[in-house]
Coordinates of C-alpha atoms in Angstrom, one line a residue:
Chain A
M1 CA 0.0 0.0 0.0
V2 CA 1.5 3.3 -1.1
C3 CA 0.9 6.2 1.2
L4 CA 1.5 9.9 0.5
L5 CA 4.6 11.5 2.0
T6 CA 2.5 13.9 3.9
F7 CA 1.3 14.7 7.4
Y8 CA -2.1 15.9 6.3
E9 CA -5.1 14.8 8.4
Q10 CA -8.5 15.5 7.1
K11 CA -10.2 17.3 10.0
R12 CA -12.3 20.5 9.7
S13 CA -11.4 23.4 12.0
W14 CA -11.2 27.1 11.8
F15 CA -7.5 27.0 11.1
A16 CA -7.8 24.1 8.5
D17 CA -10.5 26.1 6.6
L18 CA -8.2 29.1 6.2
N19 CA -6.7 30.0 2.8
P20 CA -3.4 28.1 2.5
I21 CA -1.7 31.4 1.8
T22 CA -2.9 32.8 5.1
K23 CA -1.4 29.7 6.8
L24 CA 1.8 30.4 5.0
Y25 CA 1.8 33.9 6.4
F26 CA 1.7 32.4 9.8
V27 CA 4.5 29.9 9.1
G28 CA 6.6 32.7 7.6
V29 CA 6.2 34.9 10.7
M30 CA 6.9 32.0 13.0
F31 CA 10.1 31.4 11.0
L32 CA 11.3 35.0 11.7
I33 CA 10.2 36.0 15.2
P34 CA 12.1 33.3 17.2
F35 CA 15.3 34.8 15.9
L36 CA 14.4 38.4 17.0
T37 CA 14.6 37.6 20.7
D38 CA 16.7 35.6 23.2
N39 CA 14.2 36.0 25.9
L40 CA 13.2 32.5 27.0
L41 CA 9.8 33.7 28.4
I42 CA 8.8 35.2 25.0
L43 CA 10.0 32.2 23.1
T44 CA 8.0 29.9 25.4
S45 CA 4.9 32.1 24.9
Y46 CA 5.4 31.7 21.1
F47 CA 5.5 27.9 21.5
L48 CA 2.5 27.9 23.8
L49 CA 0.7 29.9 21.0
I50 CA 1.5 27.1 18.6
L51 CA 0.3 24.4 21.1
A52 CA -3.0 26.4 21.6
L53 CA -3.4 26.5 17.8
A54 CA -2.8 22.8 17.4
Y55 CA -5.4 22.2 20.2
S56 CA -8.0 24.5 18.7
S57 CA -7.4 22.8 15.3
K58 CA -8.3 19.4 16.8
I59 CA -4.9 18.0 15.9
F60 CA -3.2 18.2 19.3
N61 CA -2.4 14.5 19.8
R62 CA -1.1 14.0 16.2
F63 CA 0.9 17.3 16.5
C64 CA 2.5 16.3 19.8
N65 CA 3.3 12.8 18.6
T66 CA 4.9 13.9 15.3
L67 CA 6.8 16.8 16.9
T68 CA 8.2 14.5 19.6
R69 CA 9.2 11.9 17.0
I70 CA 11.0 14.5 14.9
I71 CA 12.6 16.8 17.4
L72 CA 13.2 14.8 20.6
P73 CA 16.4 13.1 19.6
L74 CA 17.7 16.4 18.3
L75 CA 16.8 18.2 21.6
I76 CA 18.5 15.5 23.7
L77 CA 21.7 15.8 21.6
L78 CA 21.5 19.6 21.7
F79 CA 21.2 19.7 25.5
I80 CA 24.0 17.2 26.1
M81 CA 26.4 18.9 23.8
Q82 CA 25.6 22.5 24.8
S83 CA 25.3 22.1 28.5
L84 CA 28.6 20.1 28.7
L85 CA 30.7 21.7 26.0
Y86 CA 29.5 25.3 25.9
P87 CA 32.6 27.4 25.7
G88 CA 33.3 30.1 28.3
G89 CA 30.5 29.2 30.7
E90 CA 31.3 30.1 34.3
K91 CA 28.2 29.1 36.4
I92 CA 28.5 25.4 37.0
I93 CA 25.2 23.6 37.9
C94 CA 26.7 20.2 38.5
Q95 CA 29.7 18.1 37.8
I96 CA 29.7 14.8 35.9
W97 CA 33.0 13.0 36.2
F98 CA 35.5 15.4 34.6
M99 CA 32.8 17.4 32.8
S100 CA 30.6 20.2 34.2
V101 CA 27.1 21.2 33.3
K102 CA 27.1 25.0 32.9
Q103 CA 24.1 27.4 33.3
E104 CA 25.1 29.4 30.2
G105 CA 25.1 26.2 28.1
V106 CA 21.7 25.1 29.4
I107 CA 20.2 28.6 28.6
F108 CA 21.8 28.5 25.1
A109 CA 20.4 25.0 24.5
S110 CA 17.0 26.1 25.7
T111 CA 17.0 29.1 23.4
I112 CA 18.0 27.0 20.3
G113 CA 15.6 24.2 21.3
L114 CA 12.7 26.6 21.7
R115 CA 13.5 28.2 18.3
L116 CA 13.5 24.7 16.7
L117 CA 10.2 23.8 18.4
I118 CA 8.6 27.1 17.1
V119 CA 9.8 26.7 13.6
I120 CA 9.2 23.0 13.2
G121 CA 5.9 23.2 15.2
S122 CA 4.5 25.9 13.0
I123 CA 5.4 24.0 9.8
L124 CA 3.8 20.9 11.3
V125 CA 0.5 22.7 12.1
F126 CA 0.5 23.9 8.5
L127 CA 1.2 20.5 7.0
I128 CA -1.3 18.6 9.2
T129 CA -4.1 21.1 8.4
T130 CA -3.4 21.7 4.7
H131 CA -4.0 19.2 1.9
P132 CA -0.9 19.2 -0.3
K133 CA -2.8 19.7 -3.5
D134 CA -4.6 22.8 -1.9
M135 CA -1.3 24.2 -1.0
I136 CA 0.1 23.8 -4.5
M137 CA -3.0 25.1 -6.2
A138 CA -3.1 28.2 -4.0
L139 CA 0.5 28.8 -4.9
E140 CA -0.2 28.3 -8.6
Q141 CA -3.1 30.8 -8.3
K142 CA -0.5 33.2 -6.9
G143 CA 1.7 32.7 -10.0
V144 CA 4.0 29.9 -9.0
P145 CA 4.8 27.8 -12.2
S146 CA 2.7 24.6 -12.4
A147 CA 5.9 22.6 -13.0
I148 CA 7.2 23.5 -9.5
G149 CA 3.8 22.4 -8.1
Y150 CA 4.1 19.2 -10.0
I151 CA 7.6 18.4 -8.8
V152 CA 6.5 18.9 -5.1
L153 CA 3.3 16.9 -5.4
S154 CA 4.7 14.0 -7.5
T155 CA 7.8 13.7 -5.1
M156 CA 5.4 13.3 -2.2
Q157 CA 3.9 10.3 -4.0
I158 CA 6.8 8.8 -5.8
I159 CA 9.2 8.4 -2.7
P160 CA 6.9 6.0 -0.9
H161 CA 6.4 4.1 -4.2
M162 CA 10.1 3.8 -4.7
E163 CA 10.4 2.4 -1.2
M164 CA 7.8 -0.3 -2.1
M165 CA 9.7 -1.0 -5.4
S166 CA 13.0 -1.5 -3.5
K167 CA 11.2 -4.1 -1.4
R168 CA 10.0 -5.9 -4.5
I169 CA 13.5 -5.8 -6.0
L170 CA 14.9 -7.2 -2.7
D171 CA 12.4 -10.0 -2.9
A172 CA 13.2 -10.7 -6.5
Q173 CA 17.0 -10.8 -5.7
K174 CA 16.3 -13.1 -2.8
S175 CA 14.4 -15.5 -5.1
R176 CA 17.5 -15.5 -7.4
G177 CA 19.6 -16.6 -4.5
V178 CA 21.2 -13.3 -3.5
E179 CA 22.0 -13.3 0.2
V180 CA 20.5 -10.2 1.7
E181 CA 20.2 -11.2 5.4
G182 CA 23.0 -11.8 7.8
N183 CA 25.9 -9.7 9.2
I184 CA 26.7 -6.2 8.1
W185 CA 29.2 -7.4 5.4
V186 CA 26.5 -9.6 3.8
R187 CA 24.0 -6.7 3.9
A188 CA 26.5 -4.3 2.4
K189 CA 27.1 -6.7 -0.5
A190 CA 23.4 -7.0 -1.1
Y191 CA 23.1 -3.2 -1.4
L192 CA 24.4 -3.0 -4.9
P193 CA 22.0 -5.6 -6.5
V194 CA 19.1 -3.7 -5.1
V195 CA 20.1 -0.1 -5.7
V196 CA 21.3 -0.5 -9.3
P197 CA 18.0 -2.0 -10.6
L198 CA 16.1 0.6 -8.5
I199 CA 17.9 3.5 -10.1
L200 CA 17.8 2.1 -13.6
S201 CA 14.1 1.3 -13.5
S202 CA 13.4 4.7 -12.0
I203 CA 15.2 6.4 -14.9
A204 CA 13.3 4.2 -17.4
Q205 CA 10.0 5.1 -15.8
L206 CA 10.9 8.8 -15.8
E207 CA 11.1 8.7 -19.6
N208 CA 7.6 7.1 -19.8
K209 CA 6.3 9.6 -17.2
V210 CA 7.4 12.6 -19.3
M211 CA 5.6 11.2 -22.3
A212 CA 2.5 10.3 -20.2
L213 CA 2.4 13.9 -18.9
E214 CA 2.6 15.2 -22.4
C215 CA -0.4 12.9 -23.2
R216 CA -2.4 14.6 -20.4
A217 CA -1.9 18.0 -22.0
F218 CA 0.5 19.2 -19.3
N219 CA 2.3 21.4 -21.7
A220 CA -0.8 22.3 -23.8
P221 CA -0.7 26.0 -24.8
V222 CA -3.9 26.9 -23.0
K223 CA -4.8 28.3 -19.6
K224 CA -5.3 25.5 -17.0
T225 CA -8.5 25.2 -15.0
S226 CA -8.3 25.3 -11.2
M227 CA -10.8 23.1 -9.5
V228 CA -10.7 25.1 -6.3
D229 CA -11.0 28.9 -5.9
F230 CA -9.3 30.1 -2.8
T231 CA -11.2 33.2 -1.7
L232 CA -10.1 35.5 1.1
T233 CA -12.6 35.3 3.9
G234 CA -13.1 37.6 6.9
A235 CA -11.2 35.0 9.1
D236 CA -8.3 35.1 6.6
R237 CA -8.1 38.9 6.8
F238 CA -8.3 38.8 10.7
V239 CA -5.5 36.1 11.0
R240 CA -3.3 38.0 8.5
I241 CA -3.7 41.2 10.5
I242 CA -2.9 39.4 13.8
V243 CA 0.1 37.6 12.3
I244 CA 1.5 40.9 10.9
L245 CA 0.9 42.7 14.3
I246 CA 2.9 39.9 16.0
L247 CA 5.7 40.4 13.6
V248 CA 5.7 44.2 14.0
A249 CA 5.6 43.8 17.8
A250 CA 8.6 41.4 17.6
V251 CA 10.6 43.8 15.4
V252 CA 9.8 46.8 17.6
G253 CA 10.8 44.7 20.7
R254 CA 14.1 43.8 19.0
V255 CA 14.9 47.4 18.0
A256 CA 14.0 48.7 21.4
S257 CA 16.2 46.1 23.1
L258 CA 19.1 47.2 21.0
W259 CA 18.6 50.9 21.8
L260 CA 18.1 50.4 25.5
Chain B
M1 CA -9.1 13.5 -47.0
A2 CA -6.8 11.5 -44.6
L3 CA -6.7 12.7 -41.0
V4 CA -3.3 11.0 -40.5
E5 CA -0.8 10.5 -43.3
L6 CA 2.6 8.9 -43.1
K7 CA 4.8 9.7 -46.1
D8 CA 7.9 7.6 -46.6
L9 CA 8.5 7.5 -42.9
S10 CA 11.7 5.9 -41.7
F11 CA 13.2 6.1 -38.2
K12 CA 16.2 4.6 -36.4
Y13 CA 16.6 5.1 -32.7
Q14 CA 19.9 6.5 -31.4
L15 CA 22.4 3.7 -30.7
A16 CA 20.2 1.2 -32.5
D17 CA 21.7 -0.8 -35.4
E18 CA 18.5 -1.2 -37.4
F19 CA 15.7 1.0 -38.5
A20 CA 12.6 0.6 -36.4
L21 CA 10.4 2.0 -39.2
K22 CA 11.2 1.6 -42.9
R23 CA 9.7 3.7 -45.6
I24 CA 6.1 3.6 -44.3
N25 CA 3.3 5.0 -46.3
L26 CA -0.1 5.0 -44.6
K27 CA -3.3 7.0 -44.7
I28 CA -5.9 6.9 -41.9
E29 CA -9.2 8.5 -42.6
E30 CA -11.3 10.4 -40.1
G31 CA -13.6 8.0 -38.1
D32 CA -11.5 4.9 -38.9
F33 CA -10.9 2.2 -36.3
Y34 CA -7.4 1.2 -37.4
A35 CA -5.7 -1.7 -35.8
I36 CA -1.9 -2.1 -36.0
V37 CA -0.7 -5.6 -35.7
G38 CA 2.6 -7.3 -35.9
A39 CA 5.0 -9.6 -34.0
N40 CA 7.0 -8.1 -31.1
G41 CA 9.7 -5.7 -32.3
S42 CA 7.9 -5.1 -35.6
G43 CA 7.7 -1.3 -35.0
K44 CA 4.0 -1.0 -33.8
S45 CA 4.8 1.3 -30.9
S46 CA 7.3 3.3 -32.9
L47 CA 4.7 3.9 -35.5
C48 CA 2.3 5.2 -32.8
Y49 CA 5.0 7.4 -31.3
A50 CA 5.6 8.9 -34.8
I51 CA 1.9 9.8 -35.1
R52 CA 1.8 11.3 -31.6
G53 CA 5.0 13.2 -32.4
F54 CA 7.2 11.5 -29.7
I55 CA 9.3 10.6 -32.8
P56 CA 11.3 12.7 -33.5
H57 CA 10.5 15.3 -30.8
F58 CA 11.2 13.1 -27.8
H59 CA 13.0 10.0 -29.2
R60 CA 15.9 11.3 -31.2
G61 CA 17.5 9.4 -34.1
D62 CA 17.7 9.2 -37.9
F63 CA 14.3 10.5 -39.1
S64 CA 13.2 10.9 -42.6
G65 CA 9.8 11.3 -44.3
E66 CA 6.8 13.1 -43.0
V67 CA 3.9 12.6 -40.6
L68 CA 0.8 14.8 -41.2
V69 CA -1.9 15.0 -38.6
A70 CA -4.9 17.1 -39.6
D71 CA -2.9 18.4 -42.6
Q72 CA -0.1 19.7 -40.4
S73 CA 3.3 18.3 -40.2
N74 CA 4.3 17.0 -36.8
S75 CA 7.9 18.3 -37.4
Q76 CA 6.5 21.8 -37.6
R77 CA 4.4 21.6 -34.4
K78 CA 5.3 21.4 -30.7
L79 CA 4.4 18.2 -28.7
G80 CA 1.9 20.2 -26.6
E81 CA 0.1 21.3 -29.8
I82 CA 0.0 17.8 -31.3
G83 CA -1.5 16.6 -28.0
L84 CA -4.6 18.8 -28.6
D85 CA -5.4 16.5 -31.5
V86 CA -3.9 13.1 -30.5
G87 CA -4.5 11.2 -27.3
F88 CA -2.3 8.3 -26.3
V89 CA -2.7 5.4 -23.9
F90 CA 0.5 3.5 -23.1
Q91 CA 1.0 -0.2 -22.5
N92 CA 2.3 0.3 -18.9
P93 CA -0.4 1.7 -16.8
F94 CA 1.9 2.6 -13.8
S95 CA 4.0 5.1 -15.8
Q96 CA 0.8 6.9 -16.9
I97 CA -0.2 7.9 -13.4
S98 CA 0.2 11.6 -13.1
G99 CA 1.6 11.5 -9.6
V100 CA -0.2 14.6 -8.5
A101 CA -3.7 13.2 -8.0
M102 CA -4.7 12.0 -4.5
N103 CA -7.5 9.9 -5.9
V104 CA -8.9 8.4 -9.1
Y105 CA -11.4 11.2 -9.6
E106 CA -8.6 13.8 -9.6
E107 CA -6.5 11.6 -11.8
V108 CA -9.2 11.4 -14.5
S109 CA -9.9 15.1 -14.3
F110 CA -6.1 16.1 -14.5
G111 CA -6.0 16.2 -18.3
L112 CA -9.2 18.3 -18.6
E113 CA -7.8 20.8 -16.0
N114 CA -4.7 21.1 -18.2
L115 CA -6.9 21.7 -21.3
G116 CA -8.7 24.5 -19.5
V117 CA -12.1 22.9 -19.7
A118 CA -14.8 24.6 -17.6
K119 CA -15.3 23.1 -14.1
E120 CA -18.9 22.0 -14.7
M121 CA -18.0 20.3 -17.9
I122 CA -15.0 18.5 -16.2
A123 CA -17.4 17.1 -13.5
H124 CA -19.9 15.9 -16.2
R125 CA -17.2 14.3 -18.5
V126 CA -15.4 12.6 -15.6
E127 CA -18.6 11.1 -14.3
E128 CA -19.6 9.9 -17.7
I129 CA -16.3 8.2 -18.5
M130 CA -16.1 6.6 -15.0
T131 CA -19.5 5.1 -15.5
L132 CA -18.7 3.9 -19.0
L133 CA -15.5 2.1 -17.8
E134 CA -17.2 1.0 -14.6
I135 CA -14.6 2.6 -12.3
E136 CA -16.9 4.7 -10.1
H137 CA -16.2 2.5 -7.1
L138 CA -12.5 3.5 -7.4
R139 CA -13.2 7.2 -7.2
Q140 CA -11.7 7.8 -3.7
R141 CA -8.8 5.3 -4.1
N142 CA -5.2 6.5 -4.6
P143 CA -4.1 5.6 -8.2
Y144 CA -0.9 4.1 -6.9
N145 CA -2.8 1.6 -4.7
L146 CA -4.8 0.1 -7.6
S147 CA -4.2 -3.3 -9.2
G148 CA -2.6 -3.3 -12.7
G149 CA -5.9 -3.9 -14.4
E150 CA -7.6 -1.1 -12.4
Q151 CA -4.7 1.3 -13.2
Q152 CA -5.0 0.4 -16.9
K153 CA -8.7 1.3 -16.9
V154 CA -8.0 4.6 -15.1
A155 CA -5.3 5.4 -17.6
I156 CA -7.7 4.7 -20.5
A157 CA -10.4 6.8 -18.8
S158 CA -7.9 9.6 -18.2
V159 CA -7.1 9.9 -21.9
M160 CA -10.6 9.2 -23.3
V161 CA -12.1 11.9 -21.1
M162 CA -10.0 14.4 -23.0
E163 CA -11.9 13.5 -26.2
P164 CA -9.1 14.0 -28.7
R165 CA -9.8 13.7 -32.4
I166 CA -7.4 10.8 -32.7
L167 CA -7.0 8.2 -29.9
I168 CA -4.0 5.9 -30.0
L169 CA -4.0 2.9 -27.7
D170 CA -0.8 0.8 -27.4
E171 CA -1.9 -2.6 -26.1
P172 CA -4.4 -1.2 -23.7
T173 CA -5.8 -4.5 -22.5
S174 CA -2.5 -6.3 -21.8
Q175 CA -3.2 -6.2 -18.1
L176 CA -7.0 -6.8 -18.2
D177 CA -9.1 -9.9 -17.7
P178 CA -11.6 -10.9 -20.4
V179 CA -14.4 -8.9 -18.8
G180 CA -12.3 -5.8 -18.4
T181 CA -11.0 -6.2 -22.0
E182 CA -14.6 -6.3 -23.3
Q183 CA -15.5 -3.2 -21.3
V184 CA -12.5 -1.3 -22.8
F185 CA -13.4 -2.4 -26.3
K186 CA -17.0 -1.3 -25.9
A187 CA -15.8 2.1 -24.6
I188 CA -13.5 2.4 -27.6
E189 CA -16.3 1.6 -29.9
L190 CA -18.5 4.2 -28.3
M191 CA -15.7 6.8 -28.8
K192 CA -15.5 5.7 -32.5
N193 CA -19.3 6.1 -32.8
R194 CA -18.9 9.7 -31.5
G195 CA -16.6 10.3 -34.5
M196 CA -13.2 9.7 -32.8
T197 CA -10.5 8.1 -35.0
I198 CA -9.0 5.1 -33.2
I199 CA -5.6 3.7 -33.7
L200 CA -5.1 0.5 -31.7
V201 CA -2.1 -1.8 -31.2
E202 CA -3.4 -5.1 -30.1
H203 CA -2.6 -8.9 -30.3
K204 CA -6.2 -10.1 -29.7
M205 CA -7.1 -10.9 -33.3
E206 CA -10.7 -11.9 -32.6
L207 CA -11.5 -8.5 -30.9
I208 CA -9.7 -6.7 -33.7
S209 CA -11.7 -8.4 -36.4
Y210 CA -14.9 -7.7 -34.5
F211 CA -14.4 -4.0 -33.7
A212 CA -11.9 -2.5 -36.1
N213 CA -12.7 -1.7 -39.8
K214 CA -9.1 -1.5 -41.1
V215 CA -5.8 -3.0 -40.2
A216 CA -2.1 -2.4 -40.9
V217 CA 0.3 -5.3 -40.6
L218 CA 4.0 -4.6 -39.7
K219 CA 6.9 -6.9 -40.0
N220 CA 10.5 -5.9 -39.1
G221 CA 9.6 -2.2 -39.4
E222 CA 8.0 -2.5 -42.8
L223 CA 4.4 -2.1 -43.7
L224 CA 3.4 -5.6 -45.0
L225 CA -0.3 -5.0 -45.7
D226 CA -3.0 -2.5 -44.9
G227 CA -6.6 -2.0 -45.7
P228 CA -10.1 -3.3 -44.7
I229 CA -10.1 -6.2 -42.2
Q230 CA -11.5 -8.8 -44.5
D231 CA -9.1 -8.1 -47.3
V232 CA -6.0 -8.1 -45.1
F233 CA -6.8 -11.2 -43.1
T234 CA -7.7 -13.2 -46.2
S235 CA -4.7 -12.0 -48.2
P236 CA -2.1 -14.7 -49.1
V237 CA 0.6 -12.1 -48.0
F238 CA -0.8 -12.2 -44.4
A239 CA 0.6 -15.7 -44.0
H240 CA 4.1 -14.2 -44.0
S241 CA 3.3 -11.9 -41.1
Q242 CA 4.1 -14.4 -38.3
I243 CA 0.7 -13.6 -36.8
K244 CA -2.1 -16.1 -36.2
P245 CA -5.2 -14.9 -38.0
P246 CA -8.6 -14.6 -36.3
V247 CA -10.3 -17.9 -35.9
Y248 CA -13.0 -17.1 -38.4
V249 CA -10.4 -16.9 -41.2
E250 CA -9.3 -20.4 -40.5
V251 CA -13.0 -21.5 -40.1
N252 CA -13.8 -20.0 -43.5
S253 CA -11.0 -21.8 -45.2
E254 CA -12.3 -25.1 -43.6
L255 CA -15.8 -24.2 -44.7
K256 CA -14.7 -23.7 -48.3
K257 CA -12.7 -26.9 -48.2
H258 CA -15.4 -29.2 -46.8
F259 CA -18.8 -27.6 -47.4
D260 CA -18.0 -25.2 -50.3
Y261 CA -19.5 -22.5 -48.1
C262 CA -18.1 -19.0 -47.4
C263 CA -19.3 -16.7 -44.5
E264 CA -18.7 -13.0 -45.3
E265 CA -19.4 -11.9 -41.7
V266 CA -16.8 -11.6 -39.0
L267 CA -17.7 -14.3 -36.4
T268 CA -16.9 -14.8 -32.8
H269 CA -15.5 -18.1 -31.6
E270 CA -18.9 -19.2 -30.3
Q271 CA -20.6 -18.3 -33.6
C272 CA -18.1 -20.2 -35.6
T273 CA -18.6 -23.3 -33.5
A274 CA -22.3 -23.0 -33.8
L275 CA -22.1 -22.5 -37.6
L276 CA -19.8 -25.5 -38.1
H277 CA -22.1 -27.6 -35.9
S278 CA -25.2 -26.7 -38.0
L279 CA -23.4 -27.2 -41.3
K280 CA -22.2 -30.7 -40.1
Q281 CA -25.7 -31.6 -39.2
R282 CA -27.1 -30.3 -42.5
S283 CA -24.4 -32.3 -44.4
A284 CA -25.2 -35.4 -42.4
I285 CA -29.0 -35.0 -43.2
E286 CA -28.2 -34.5 -47.0
K287 CA -26.1 -37.7 -47.0

């Protein structure tokens, strides 16, 4: 069974119903504002805002599970490295063997960690609440070339398919007597008989795919029809204003902190 | 006036030793249901690629001669422009999946969106073709998760729905069971009745003899024979084509030999059996 390479979950909510471009406004601002402040309290409040948004969009559990899966190993590594190896730190919290955990390192790791949580969290809320095709079509309506939309969407589908194809090739090679199970050396040897046919068949299919796309009038010299019209609702306008106000406040706060 | 005309067409693929097509001259009239037959490697697919413009626009090589579609030379037109006249269904259904549709309904409507057809018309045409090919139940399924036969039907529907003037089908029933094959042939016939010109590559001779009105026979890249079904299949030259003729041709020769009777109609396998049976009975009574 081939699945899409997407986090999308079909659940209606006020945020899911927004125009994808409005949601991109939100992601864009959430990309910028964590880097305009070092204040842990402000950064935490941004992250809480994202958590509240996930909750009100009825995707809280999915959001938390996915975010934990993506970011937890990274956060653990970040805290270990920064708290133990942060250069120039003076305030020692505790000593582990010959290494010491420094307060400056922990604060630095917390800042970076919160920034990561905000950026990845906002992208995740967007991806879970937005159908990939809606996102591409909204961008196309804004003038993004359809070829770019095609590349993004087809990649989302073709990668899981290639994974399935590699399993088929693996089974075929097994049936021909190629040893693919055992110690690391045996597995490494089995890598080539799987990867080479996978790459060659993908290239061959690519040629057919180009011709098939031609047959579906992808390059026809006419204006394409868009099946969905993304209108700008009152909710979209309101969210855009709030998001821009947050950005302005963050910029003003940053400038003020530099002056004072 | 021919809708498709091949004039002295020859083509050799890059890196190939031999020509895939050798000095082909062929005329296909508007409304024809033209079958292309031949052994594997005889140049059937290459001929179809040349009509669609993939040769020489996509597949490069030694090209000579001319392909005219609706009085315009393919060499002078872009692939996208030729596509407005010519639809093409490939043998491999998997490679025809657009890769951008989340379900079968979106897959079938993809071509119409690209053609700029109005939204209401897209909905109407997609529903119609899905009913015709009996794929309505697949509407919400991801095209990648269908079986080979289902994918083939979706691929055929996706091209038929665009209603091109000329529809080329390269072995479209290779992955279908007999019921699916019959559904596809009926859908093709319906398209023909609507005035579409059909060019079909197929190995199932019974179905060809039943549905098509003309046939071209290729051998080693050369056009061995072409013309109305009856003339071609009964021609002595056809015996050199390495293709088994439809069963009614063999039955007819047996009828001539034993009963001095000739049936002019194209018969199905069952009809032939019934006819032979009745003739045997009649002969026994006469004796």
